[in-house]
Tab-separated table of C-alpha atoms in Angstrom:
chain	number	residue	atom	x	y	z
A	107	MET	CA	-3.997	0.257	-28.776
A	108	GLY	CA	-2.311	-3.117	-28.664
A	109	LYS	CA	0.386	-4.453	-26.447
A	110	ASN	CA	2.295	-1.287	-25.632
A	111	ARG	CA	-0.172	-0.227	-22.960
A	112	PRO	CA	-0.578	-1.675	-19.447
A	113	ILE	CA	-2.290	-5.052	-19.306
A	114	LYS	CA	-5.322	-3.834	-17.361
A	115	PHE	CA	-5.915	-1.071	-19.927
A	116	ARG	CA	-5.930	-3.693	-22.661
A	117	ILE	CA	-8.286	-5.937	-20.689
A	118	LEU	CA	-10.702	-3.015	-20.243
A	119	GLU	CA	-10.416	-2.237	-23.932
A	120	LEU	CA	-11.333	-5.805	-24.851
A	121	PHE	CA	-14.433	-5.480	-22.659
A	122	LEU	CA	-15.382	-2.084	-24.070
A	123	ASP	CA	-17.139	-3.847	-26.955
A	124	GLY	CA	-19.959	-4.205	-24.379
A	125	LYS	CA	-20.174	-7.953	-24.869
A	126	GLU	CA	-19.756	-10.710	-22.320
A	127	HIS	CA	-16.417	-12.537	-22.327
A	128	TRP	CA	-15.161	-15.634	-20.493
A	129	ASN	CA	-12.037	-15.133	-18.396
A	130	TYR	CA	-10.118	-17.866	-20.251
A	131	GLU	CA	-10.745	-16.132	-23.586
A	132	ILE	CA	-9.333	-12.867	-22.290
A	133	VAL	CA	-6.393	-14.524	-20.519
A	134	SER	CA	-5.290	-16.462	-23.576
A	135	LYS	CA	-5.665	-13.383	-25.791
A	136	ILE	CA	-3.489	-11.290	-23.453
A	137	GLN	CA	-0.929	-14.101	-23.144
A	138	GLU	CA	-0.665	-14.212	-26.894
A	139	GLU	CA	-0.533	-10.433	-27.424
A	140	TYR	CA	2.035	-9.735	-24.707
A	141	ASN	CA	3.961	-12.947	-25.308
A	142	LEU	CA	3.479	-14.066	-21.706
A	143	ARG	CA	3.856	-17.821	-21.428
A	144	GLY	CA	3.381	-20.269	-18.582
A	145	ASN	CA	1.003	-20.892	-15.712
A	146	PHE	CA	2.416	-18.158	-13.501
A	147	GLN	CA	1.685	-15.505	-16.111
A	148	ARG	CA	-1.714	-17.042	-16.805
A	149	ASP	CA	-2.690	-16.785	-13.141
A	150	SER	CA	-1.250	-13.293	-12.922
A	151	ILE	CA	-3.438	-12.093	-15.816
A	152	ASN	CA	-6.480	-13.810	-14.327
A	153	PHE	CA	-5.709	-11.990	-11.069
A	154	ASP	CA	-5.780	-8.711	-13.024
A	155	ILE	CA	-9.303	-9.570	-14.192
A	156	LEU	CA	-10.267	-10.440	-10.611
A	157	GLU	CA	-8.942	-7.097	-9.426
A	158	LEU	CA	-10.903	-5.247	-12.095
A	159	ALA	CA	-14.041	-7.106	-10.993
A	160	SER	CA	-13.387	-6.408	-7.304
A	161	GLY	CA	-12.876	-2.770	-8.221
A	162	GLY	CA	-16.371	-2.705	-9.712
A	163	MET	CA	-15.242	-2.241	-13.332
A	164	LEU	CA	-16.254	-5.698	-14.508
A	165	LYS	CA	-19.297	-7.628	-13.433
A	166	ASP	CA	-19.309	-11.373	-13.020
A	167	VAL	CA	-22.436	-12.472	-14.928
A	168	GLU	CA	-22.100	-16.222	-15.307
A	169	GLN	CA	-20.051	-19.058	-13.918
A	170	LYS	CA	-19.518	-22.631	-14.952
A	171	VAL	CA	-17.336	-25.469	-13.714
A	172	ASP	CA	-14.340	-26.140	-15.936
A	173	GLU	CA	-15.059	-29.829	-16.449
A	174	GLU	CA	-13.003	-30.260	-19.589
A	175	GLY	CA	-9.956	-28.389	-18.319
A	176	ILE	CA	-10.136	-25.504	-20.858
A	177	TYR	CA	-8.495	-23.285	-18.286
A	178	LYS	CA	-8.026	-25.048	-14.936
A	179	LYS	CA	-9.823	-28.337	-14.421
A	180	ASP	CA	-12.518	-28.314	-11.702
A	181	PHE	CA	-12.120	-24.602	-11.065
A	182	LEU	CA	-14.765	-21.998	-11.818
A	183	LEU	CA	-14.818	-20.179	-15.119
A	184	HIS	CA	-16.249	-16.677	-15.038
A	185	LYS	CA	-17.992	-14.623	-17.664
A	186	TYR	CA	-17.725	-10.868	-17.247
A	187	ILE	CA	-19.255	-7.737	-18.716
A	188	ILE	CA	-18.029	-4.173	-18.310
A	189	THR	CA	-19.963	-1.957	-15.841
A	190	ASP	CA	-20.816	1.739	-16.219
A	191	PHE	CA	-18.038	2.501	-13.756
A	192	GLY	CA	-15.687	0.396	-15.885
A	193	LYS	CA	-16.665	2.443	-18.954
A	194	VAL	CA	-15.953	5.684	-17.074
A	195	ARG	CA	-12.566	4.433	-15.847
A	196	GLY	CA	-11.923	3.153	-19.347
A	197	SER	CA	-12.562	6.574	-20.845
A	198	ASP	CA	-10.392	8.183	-18.104
A	199	ALA	CA	-7.626	5.985	-19.365
A	200	CYS	CA	-8.104	7.471	-22.861
A	201	LEU	CA	-9.519	4.324	-24.285
A	202	ARG	CA	-11.698	4.047	-27.332
A	203	TYR	CA	-15.269	4.515	-26.100
A	204	VAL	CA	-17.713	2.100	-27.651
B	236	MET	CA	-18.698	-30.081	-6.316
B	237	ASP	CA	-21.682	-28.090	-7.558
B	238	LEU	CA	-21.579	-24.599	-8.946
B	239	LYS	CA	-22.961	-22.881	-5.847
B	240	ALA	CA	-20.510	-24.533	-3.458
B	241	LEU	CA	-17.613	-23.813	-5.784
B	242	LYS	CA	-18.712	-20.177	-6.000
B	243	ALA	CA	-18.874	-19.802	-2.233
B	244	GLN	CA	-15.479	-21.444	-1.911
B	245	GLU	CA	-13.937	-19.144	-4.483
B	246	SER	CA	-15.374	-15.996	-2.918
B	247	LYS	CA	-14.100	-17.100	0.461
B	248	ARG	CA	-10.670	-17.810	-0.974
B	249	LYS	CA	-10.515	-14.380	-2.568
B	250	ILE	CA	-11.485	-12.547	0.604
B	251	SER	CA	-9.188	-14.598	2.825
B	252	LYS	CA	-6.358	-13.962	0.364
B	253	GLY	CA	-7.005	-10.235	0.700
B	254	TYR	CA	-6.924	-10.475	4.479
B	255	MET	CA	-3.778	-12.604	4.341
B	256	TRP	CA	-1.967	-9.946	2.332
B	257	ALA	CA	-3.142	-7.309	4.808
B	258	LEU	CA	-1.907	-9.387	7.754
B	259	PHE	CA	1.528	-9.877	6.170
B	260	CYS	CA	1.581	-6.128	5.696
B	261	ALA	CA	0.991	-5.715	9.438
B	262	ILE	CA	3.885	-8.028	10.342
B	263	PHE	CA	6.407	-6.431	7.969
B	264	TRP	CA	5.264	-2.958	8.956
B	265	GLY	CA	5.597	-3.778	12.664
B	266	ILE	CA	9.136	-5.091	12.174
B	267	TRP	CA	10.074	-1.910	10.294
B	268	TYR	CA	9.996	0.092	13.558
B	269	LEU	CA	13.054	-1.862	14.755
B	270	PRO	CA	15.537	-0.619	12.110
B	271	GLY	CA	13.630	2.701	12.108
B	272	THR	CA	14.405	3.230	15.779
B	273	VAL	CA	17.931	1.746	15.728
B	274	VAL	CA	19.089	3.889	12.807
B	275	TRP	CA	18.882	7.037	14.972
B	276	VAL	CA	21.735	5.867	17.221
B	277	LEU	CA	23.963	4.809	14.324
B	278	ASN	CA	26.471	6.989	12.562
B	279	PRO	CA	26.364	9.109	10.507
B	280	PHE	CA	22.843	9.994	11.687
B	281	ASP	CA	23.735	10.221	15.383
B	282	GLU	CA	26.661	12.509	14.630
B	283	MET	CA	24.628	14.510	12.104
B	284	TYR	CA	21.946	15.153	14.698
B	285	GLY	CA	24.567	16.425	17.159
B	286	VAL	CA	26.312	18.674	14.633
B	287	ILE	CA	23.138	20.348	13.334
B	288	ALA	CA	21.624	20.609	16.843
B	289	GLY	CA	24.736	22.556	17.866
B	290	THR	CA	24.064	25.285	15.300
B	291	SER	CA	20.329	25.179	14.565
B	292	GLY	CA	18.731	23.659	17.660
B	293	ASP	CA	17.225	20.266	18.443
B	294	ALA	CA	13.934	20.620	16.562
B	295	VAL	CA	15.469	21.668	13.225
B	296	SER	CA	18.186	19.058	13.597
B	297	LEU	CA	15.623	16.347	14.169
B	298	VAL	CA	13.652	17.204	11.040
B	299	VAL	CA	16.749	17.546	8.826
B	300	THR	CA	18.222	14.256	10.081
B	301	ALA	CA	14.834	12.553	9.668
B	302	ALA	CA	14.766	13.839	6.069
B	303	LEU	CA	18.087	12.138	5.273
B	304	ILE	CA	17.017	8.910	7.011
B	305	THR	CA	13.715	8.898	5.089
B	306	ALA	CA	15.591	9.511	1.835
B	307	PHE	CA	17.779	6.459	2.480
B	308	ASN	CA	14.707	4.459	3.492
B	309	ALA	CA	13.102	5.334	0.133
B	310	LEU	CA	16.265	4.273	-1.692
B	311	THR	CA	16.506	0.842	-0.052
B	312	VAL	CA	12.752	0.251	-0.477
B	313	MET	CA	13.180	1.007	-4.181
B	314	LEU	CA	16.026	-1.519	-4.432
B	315	ALA	CA	13.942	-4.207	-2.725
B	316	LEU	CA	11.022	-3.497	-5.065
B	317	MET	CA	13.134	-3.592	-8.217
B	318	LEU	CA	14.329	-7.023	-7.135
B	319	TRP	CA	10.696	-8.089	-6.509
B	320	ASN	CA	9.576	-6.894	-9.944
B	321	GLY	CA	12.555	-8.626	-11.528
B	322	VAL	CA	11.585	-11.931	-9.902
B	323	LEU	CA	7.964	-11.535	-11.073
B	324	GLY	CA	9.114	-10.590	-14.583
B	325	LYS	CA	7.276	-7.275	-14.471
B	326	PHE	CA	9.835	-4.798	-15.836
B	327	GLY	CA	7.896	-4.641	-19.124
B	328	GLU	CA	4.673	-3.779	-17.322
B	329	LEU	CA	6.595	-1.247	-15.204
B	330	GLY	CA	7.667	0.626	-18.344
B	331	ARG	CA	4.205	0.453	-19.901
B	332	THR	CA	2.554	1.806	-16.748
B	333	LEU	CA	5.116	4.575	-16.211
B	334	LYS	CA	4.373	5.900	-19.707
B	335	GLU	CA	0.674	6.279	-18.866
B	336	PHE	CA	1.242	9.409	-16.830
B	337	HIS	CA	-2.086	11.139	-17.309
B	338	PRO	CA	-4.514	8.299	-16.608
B	339	CYS	CA	-2.414	6.307	-14.201
B	340	SER	CA	1.108	6.979	-12.951
B	341	LYS	CA	0.400	10.597	-11.926
B	342	TRP	CA	-1.702	9.166	-9.064
B	343	PHE	CA	1.288	7.223	-7.793
B	344	PHE	CA	3.495	10.308	-7.886
B	345	LEU	CA	0.817	12.291	-6.073
B	346	ALA	CA	0.464	9.468	-3.520
B	347	SER	CA	4.226	9.546	-2.947
B	348	ILE	CA	4.041	13.196	-1.829
B	349	PHE	CA	1.683	12.228	0.990
B	350	GLY	CA	3.383	8.908	1.694
B	351	GLY	CA	6.996	10.105	1.768
B	352	PRO	CA	7.601	13.656	2.999
B	353	ILE	CA	4.476	13.567	5.175
B	354	ALA	CA	3.804	10.037	6.470
B	355	ILE	CA	7.238	8.392	6.536
B	356	LEU	CA	9.094	11.565	7.560
B	357	GLY	CA	6.491	12.074	10.301
B	358	SER	CA	7.036	8.509	11.497
B	359	PHE	CA	10.800	8.976	11.735
B	360	MET	CA	10.235	12.262	13.616
B	361	ALA	CA	7.944	10.485	16.081
B	362	MET	CA	10.446	7.621	16.454
B	363	GLY	CA	13.308	10.034	17.041
B	364	PHE	CA	11.536	12.344	19.491
B	365	ILE	CA	9.117	10.093	21.374
B	366	GLY	CA	9.830	6.451	20.503
B	367	GLY	CA	9.005	3.557	18.218
B	368	ALA	CA	5.902	2.391	20.092
B	369	PHE	CA	4.323	5.853	20.002
B	370	ALA	CA	5.221	6.323	16.325
B	371	ALA	CA	3.634	3.001	15.466
B	372	VAL	CA	0.474	3.450	17.480
B	373	ALA	CA	-0.105	7.111	16.553
B	374	ALA	CA	-0.247	6.237	12.864
B	375	LEU	CA	-3.006	3.732	13.623
B	376	LEU	CA	-5.510	6.476	12.916
B	377	TYR	CA	-4.816	6.403	9.189
B	378	PRO	CA	-7.709	4.080	8.153
B	379	VAL	CA	-10.177	6.626	9.447
B	380	ILE	CA	-8.891	9.186	6.963
B	381	GLY	CA	-8.503	6.543	4.230
B	382	SER	CA	-12.055	5.224	4.585
B	383	VAL	CA	-13.672	8.652	4.699
B	384	LEU	CA	-11.745	9.865	1.643
B	385	ALA	CA	-12.466	6.667	-0.302
B	386	TYR	CA	-16.156	7.089	0.541
B	387	TYR	CA	-16.413	10.695	-0.639
B	388	TRP	CA	-14.062	10.367	-3.547
B	389	TYR	CA	-14.891	7.145	-5.280
B	390	GLY	CA	-17.956	5.956	-3.514
B	391	GLU	CA	-16.470	2.985	-1.681
B	392	LYS	CA	-19.093	1.691	0.703
B	393	ILE	CA	-18.637	1.992	4.463
B	394	SER	CA	-20.912	-0.477	6.207
B	395	LYS	CA	-22.416	0.195	9.620
B	396	ARG	CA	-19.948	-2.236	11.139
B	397	ALA	CA	-16.995	-0.505	9.498
B	398	ALA	CA	-18.298	2.812	10.838
B	399	ILE	CA	-18.408	1.424	14.394
B	400	GLY	CA	-14.835	0.162	13.943
B	401	ILE	CA	-13.780	3.635	12.826
B	402	VAL	CA	-15.307	5.223	15.947
B	403	VAL	CA	-13.463	2.744	18.206
B	404	ILE	CA	-10.183	3.506	16.382
B	405	ILE	CA	-10.745	7.242	16.906
B	406	LEU	CA	-11.301	6.655	20.652
B	407	GLY	CA	-8.016	4.738	20.666
B	408	GLY	CA	-6.285	7.637	18.932
B	409	ILE	CA	-7.578	10.121	21.496
B	410	THR	CA	-6.235	7.880	24.291
B	411	ILE	CA	-2.801	7.582	22.664
B	412	PHE	CA	-2.293	11.272	21.944
B	413	GLY	CA	-4.272	12.649	24.887
B	414	GLY	CA	-2.682	10.327	27.440
B	415	GLY	CA	0.856	11.133	26.342
B	416	VAL	CA	0.312	14.884	26.192
B	417	ILE	CA	-1.328	15.055	29.658
B	418	THR	CA	1.553	13.113	31.259
B	419	GLU	CA	4.091	15.369	29.611
B	420	ILE	CA	2.277	18.625	30.392
B	421	ALA	CA	2.456	17.526	34.050
B	422	ALA	CA	6.197	16.956	33.607
B	423	GLY	CA	6.507	20.383	31.944
B	424	ASP	CA	8.103	19.223	28.703
B	425	VAL	CA	5.980	18.267	25.706
B	426	PRO	CA	7.852	17.018	22.606
B	427	TRP	CA	5.335	18.652	20.252
B	428	ILE	CA	7.361	17.910	17.154
B	429	GLY	CA	7.116	14.186	17.896
B	430	TYR	CA	3.329	14.456	18.224
B	431	LEU	CA	3.215	16.456	15.003
B	432	GLY	CA	5.164	13.578	13.402
B	433	GLY	CA	2.580	11.097	14.684
B	434	LEU	CA	-0.262	13.142	13.165
B	435	MET	CA	1.650	13.525	9.885
B	436	ALA	CA	2.024	9.734	9.710
B	437	ALA	CA	-1.699	9.127	10.235
B	438	ALA	CA	-2.915	11.823	7.831
B	439	GLY	CA	-0.256	11.129	5.184
B	440	TRP	CA	-0.878	7.392	4.986
B	441	GLY	CA	-4.641	7.782	4.957
B	442	ILE	CA	-4.507	10.261	2.065
B	443	GLU	CA	-1.889	8.209	0.245
B	444	GLY	CA	-4.052	5.091	0.277
B	445	ALA	CA	-7.060	6.910	-1.111
B	446	ILE	CA	-5.088	8.636	-3.882
B	447	ALA	CA	-3.136	5.543	-4.851
B	448	GLY	CA	-6.442	3.690	-5.220
B	449	LYS	CA	-7.261	5.911	-8.207
B	450	GLY	CA	-4.273	4.619	-10.161
B	451	LEU	CA	-4.215	1.147	-8.658
B	452	ASP	CA	-7.579	0.051	-9.975
B	453	ILE	CA	-6.249	0.215	-13.529
B	454	SER	CA	-2.695	-1.028	-12.904
B	455	GLU	CA	-0.866	-3.914	-11.238
B	456	PRO	CA	-0.080	-3.304	-7.545
B	457	ASP	CA	3.575	-4.453	-7.712
B	458	VAL	CA	4.181	-2.014	-10.509
B	459	GLY	CA	2.110	0.832	-9.049
B	460	LEU	CA	3.947	0.560	-5.787
B	461	THR	CA	7.367	0.714	-7.409
B	462	LEU	CA	6.299	3.863	-9.251
B	463	ARG	CA	5.066	5.361	-5.985
B	464	PHE	CA	8.576	4.831	-4.519
B	465	LEU	CA	10.205	6.103	-7.702
B	466	GLY	CA	8.211	9.276	-7.030
B	467	GLU	CA	9.393	9.414	-3.438
B	468	ASN	CA	13.034	8.955	-4.449
B	469	ILE	CA	12.706	11.847	-6.903
B	470	ILE	CA	11.204	14.032	-4.157
B	471	TRP	CA	14.019	13.268	-1.698
B	472	TRP	CA	17.135	12.933	-3.851
B	473	ILE	CA	16.342	15.471	-6.584
B	474	ILE	CA	14.345	18.061	-4.621
B	475	ILE	CA	14.548	18.022	-0.812
B	476	VAL	CA	18.099	16.785	-0.093
B	477	PRO	CA	19.703	19.195	-2.641
B	478	LEU	CA	17.523	22.036	-1.312
B	479	LEU	CA	18.618	21.372	2.262
B	480	ALA	CA	22.238	21.242	1.054
B	481	ILE	CA	21.820	24.615	-0.714
B	482	VAL	CA	20.364	26.121	2.473
B	483	GLY	CA	23.598	25.035	4.162
B	484	TYR	CA	23.024	21.744	5.940
B	485	PRO	CA	25.832	19.179	5.485
B	486	MET	CA	23.579	16.651	3.691
B	487	TYR	CA	26.050	15.141	1.237
B	488	SER	CA	28.992	14.740	3.599
B	489	PHE	CA	26.798	12.749	5.983
B	490	ALA	CA	25.027	10.893	3.162
B	491	PHE	CA	28.355	9.506	1.904
B	492	GLN	CA	29.200	8.341	5.413
B	493	ALA	CA	26.104	6.120	5.439
B	494	PHE	CA	27.991	3.569	3.344
B	495	GLU	CA	29.419	1.664	6.262
B	496	PRO	CA	28.487	-1.990	6.895
B	497	LEU	CA	26.292	-1.750	10.015
B	498	THR	CA	24.385	1.362	8.907
B	499	LEU	CA	23.859	-0.103	5.438
B	500	LEU	CA	22.656	-3.380	6.923
B	501	VAL	CA	20.077	-1.602	9.094
B	502	LEU	CA	18.938	0.564	6.164
B	503	ILE	CA	18.578	-2.479	3.909
B	504	PHE	CA	16.604	-4.251	6.643
B	505	ALA	CA	14.329	-1.208	6.775
B	506	GLY	CA	14.011	-1.240	2.975
B	507	ILE	CA	13.078	-4.913	2.758
B	508	THR	CA	10.500	-4.825	5.573
B	509	PHE	CA	8.944	-1.572	4.426
B	510	GLY	CA	8.996	-2.509	0.737
B	511	PHE	CA	7.214	-5.789	1.350
B	512	CYS	CA	4.756	-4.310	3.798
B	513	TYR	CA	3.690	-1.994	0.968
B	514	VAL	CA	3.540	-4.868	-1.555
B	515	CYS	CA	1.187	-6.747	0.769
B	516	TRP	CA	-0.806	-3.615	1.607
B	517	TYR	CA	-1.460	-2.657	-2.018
B	518	LYS	CA	-2.265	-6.254	-2.993
B	519	SER	CA	-4.990	-6.397	-0.363
B	520	PHE	CA	-6.787	-3.236	-1.567
B	521	PRO	CA	-8.326	-4.622	-4.781
B	522	LEU	CA	-9.453	-7.758	-2.952
B	523	ILE	CA	-10.989	-6.283	0.180
B	524	GLY	CA	-11.034	-2.505	-0.441
B	525	VAL	CA	-8.873	0.368	0.777
B	526	GLY	CA	-10.656	0.859	4.109
B	527	ARG	CA	-10.549	-2.805	5.089
B	528	GLY	CA	-7.023	-3.359	3.793
B	529	GLN	CA	-5.924	-0.501	5.983
B	530	GLY	CA	-7.986	-1.824	8.901
B	531	ILE	CA	-6.217	-5.190	9.041
B	532	GLY	CA	-2.891	-3.610	8.203
B	533	ASN	CA	-3.513	-1.731	11.451
B	534	LEU	CA	-2.502	-4.789	13.409
B	535	TYR	CA	1.035	-3.595	12.691
B	536	GLY	CA	0.665	-1.416	15.819
B	537	LEU	CA	0.392	-4.537	17.961
B	538	CYS	CA	3.233	-6.218	16.032
B	539	ALA	CA	5.450	-3.162	16.518
B	540	ILE	CA	4.851	-3.072	20.289
B	541	ILE	CA	5.637	-6.813	20.545
B	542	PHE	CA	8.786	-6.585	18.418
B	543	ILE	CA	10.001	-3.489	20.276
B	544	PHE	CA	9.441	-5.265	23.589
B	545	LEU	CA	11.238	-8.419	22.396
B	546	PHE	CA	14.242	-6.654	20.904
B	547	PHE	CA	14.650	-3.548	23.077
B	548	GLY	CA	12.813	-4.628	26.258
B	549	ASP	CA	10.784	-1.365	26.244
B	550	VAL	CA	7.313	-1.451	27.783
B	551	PRO	CA	5.268	1.490	26.476
B	552	GLN	CA	3.083	3.790	28.621
B	553	TRP	CA	-0.328	2.391	29.586
B	554	THR	CA	-2.090	5.012	27.444
B	555	ILE	CA	-0.267	3.690	24.363
B	556	LEU	CA	-1.210	0.116	25.283
B	557	LEU	CA	-4.864	0.992	25.922
B	558	GLY	CA	-5.133	3.211	22.835
B	559	GLY	CA	-3.374	0.589	20.731
B	560	ALA	CA	-5.753	-2.088	22.020
B	561	LEU	CA	-8.750	0.085	21.062
B	562	CYS	CA	-7.321	0.651	17.590
B	563	VAL	CA	-6.736	-3.071	17.103
B	564	ALA	CA	-10.247	-3.829	18.388
B	565	GLY	CA	-11.611	-1.267	15.921
B	566	SER	CA	-9.697	-2.994	13.117
B	567	PHE	CA	-11.249	-6.305	14.078
B	568	ILE	CA	-14.735	-4.825	14.080
B	569	MET	CA	-14.060	-3.743	10.507
B	570	PHE	CA	-12.505	-7.151	9.775
B	571	THR	CA	-15.273	-9.484	10.923
B	572	GLU	CA	-17.766	-8.408	8.294
B	573	GLU	CA	-19.963	-10.952	6.574
B	574	ALA	CA	-18.288	-12.165	3.394
B	575	GLY	CA	-21.444	-11.324	1.417
B	576	GLU	CA	-21.053	-7.633	2.093
B	577	LEU	CA	-17.645	-7.743	0.469
B	578	GLU	CA	-18.639	-9.288	-2.812
B	579	THR	CA	-19.154	-5.964	-4.451
B	580	LEU	CA	-17.201	-3.168	-2.891
B	581	ARG	CA	-18.576	-0.346	-4.931
B	582	GLY	CA	-22.073	0.752	-5.716
B	583	GLU	CA	-23.156	0.426	-9.288
């Protein structure tokens, strides 16, 4: 699918492998793929993940404090997994169903 | 700080951010009734109303003039939103989302049908025939429709507290509409078309919110919103305005006359306030849910009454004040939920 589809579609697609992913892994992958640099874009993509989680498509399964500053020092890092609802919405959006 | 405390802090921050967006929506939305009311006494709309009323009667003239005003409102909102997307650097995402018609952008176009020619047109009709305060307060019923639709359609939870809030809002609505109609029946002249406008506003916005939610959960709100107004501009400028011109109303001659400084200034003011009220509204939905976002956004009724009083010196009828107070109280009942209940908005 790649970078010519909306960012949230791509985020869902990355999660459709059914595995758990940390938010910073997804954010940096999207930043790289869509060539979105800077902190503003980073936070904007993280907000997309937050919205997907609030919408019940991703589930927050684990948190840890970012002590080393991988993403944002002293903030929470979240690990998410796709929910059944997320898979349904993902397939609505014509994504590859894993 | 330990993990648990940090988690609680983050959840709180997220929910308060959602409520903050909804509150900003209320303020911008409330202000919008100022240019919305003023524009009726400005040319070319004042003159247009007189000309069409002379041949087709007051009711038809009101609807046709409201259509042109709403079309211009959609245009200036679109301009404000394009600027907003430009500042956020989201033109790329706008193009990507627009192309996803089937899974995503069709919902925004569908939402624009209910938002534009039903809700916003209805609001202008209510403003023109009854007044800004009534128009604002009548539309306060929209979260009831939004919450019920969101519940049946995509299973968004309605807690007991939210349900109580909804009942209080409905009581407020009955007071607003019932009180006005009874007073006017006694006076022998009921401006039914204004009341119809008020109902259109409430139903249209409630349905719009629920439909837009279908596309919003897989797109970015700033982008989704711009597409929803792109849809509304297409409806007005490509379908309705040309159709009204073909039927014989002088749409274009009056439309060109709108390009005078004062009228343009008022229209742009309407565009900016309305555009940003929508930005804030849509941003709150993913954080606190459609029903709650609409509930807090409801405070716009109070804001509108205050702004109308400050700028025009109008004190509304007591039934509007009482009904409005009930609606705002209902919003607060929905608003003061425990944060824990909000952590997951949908059943799994």
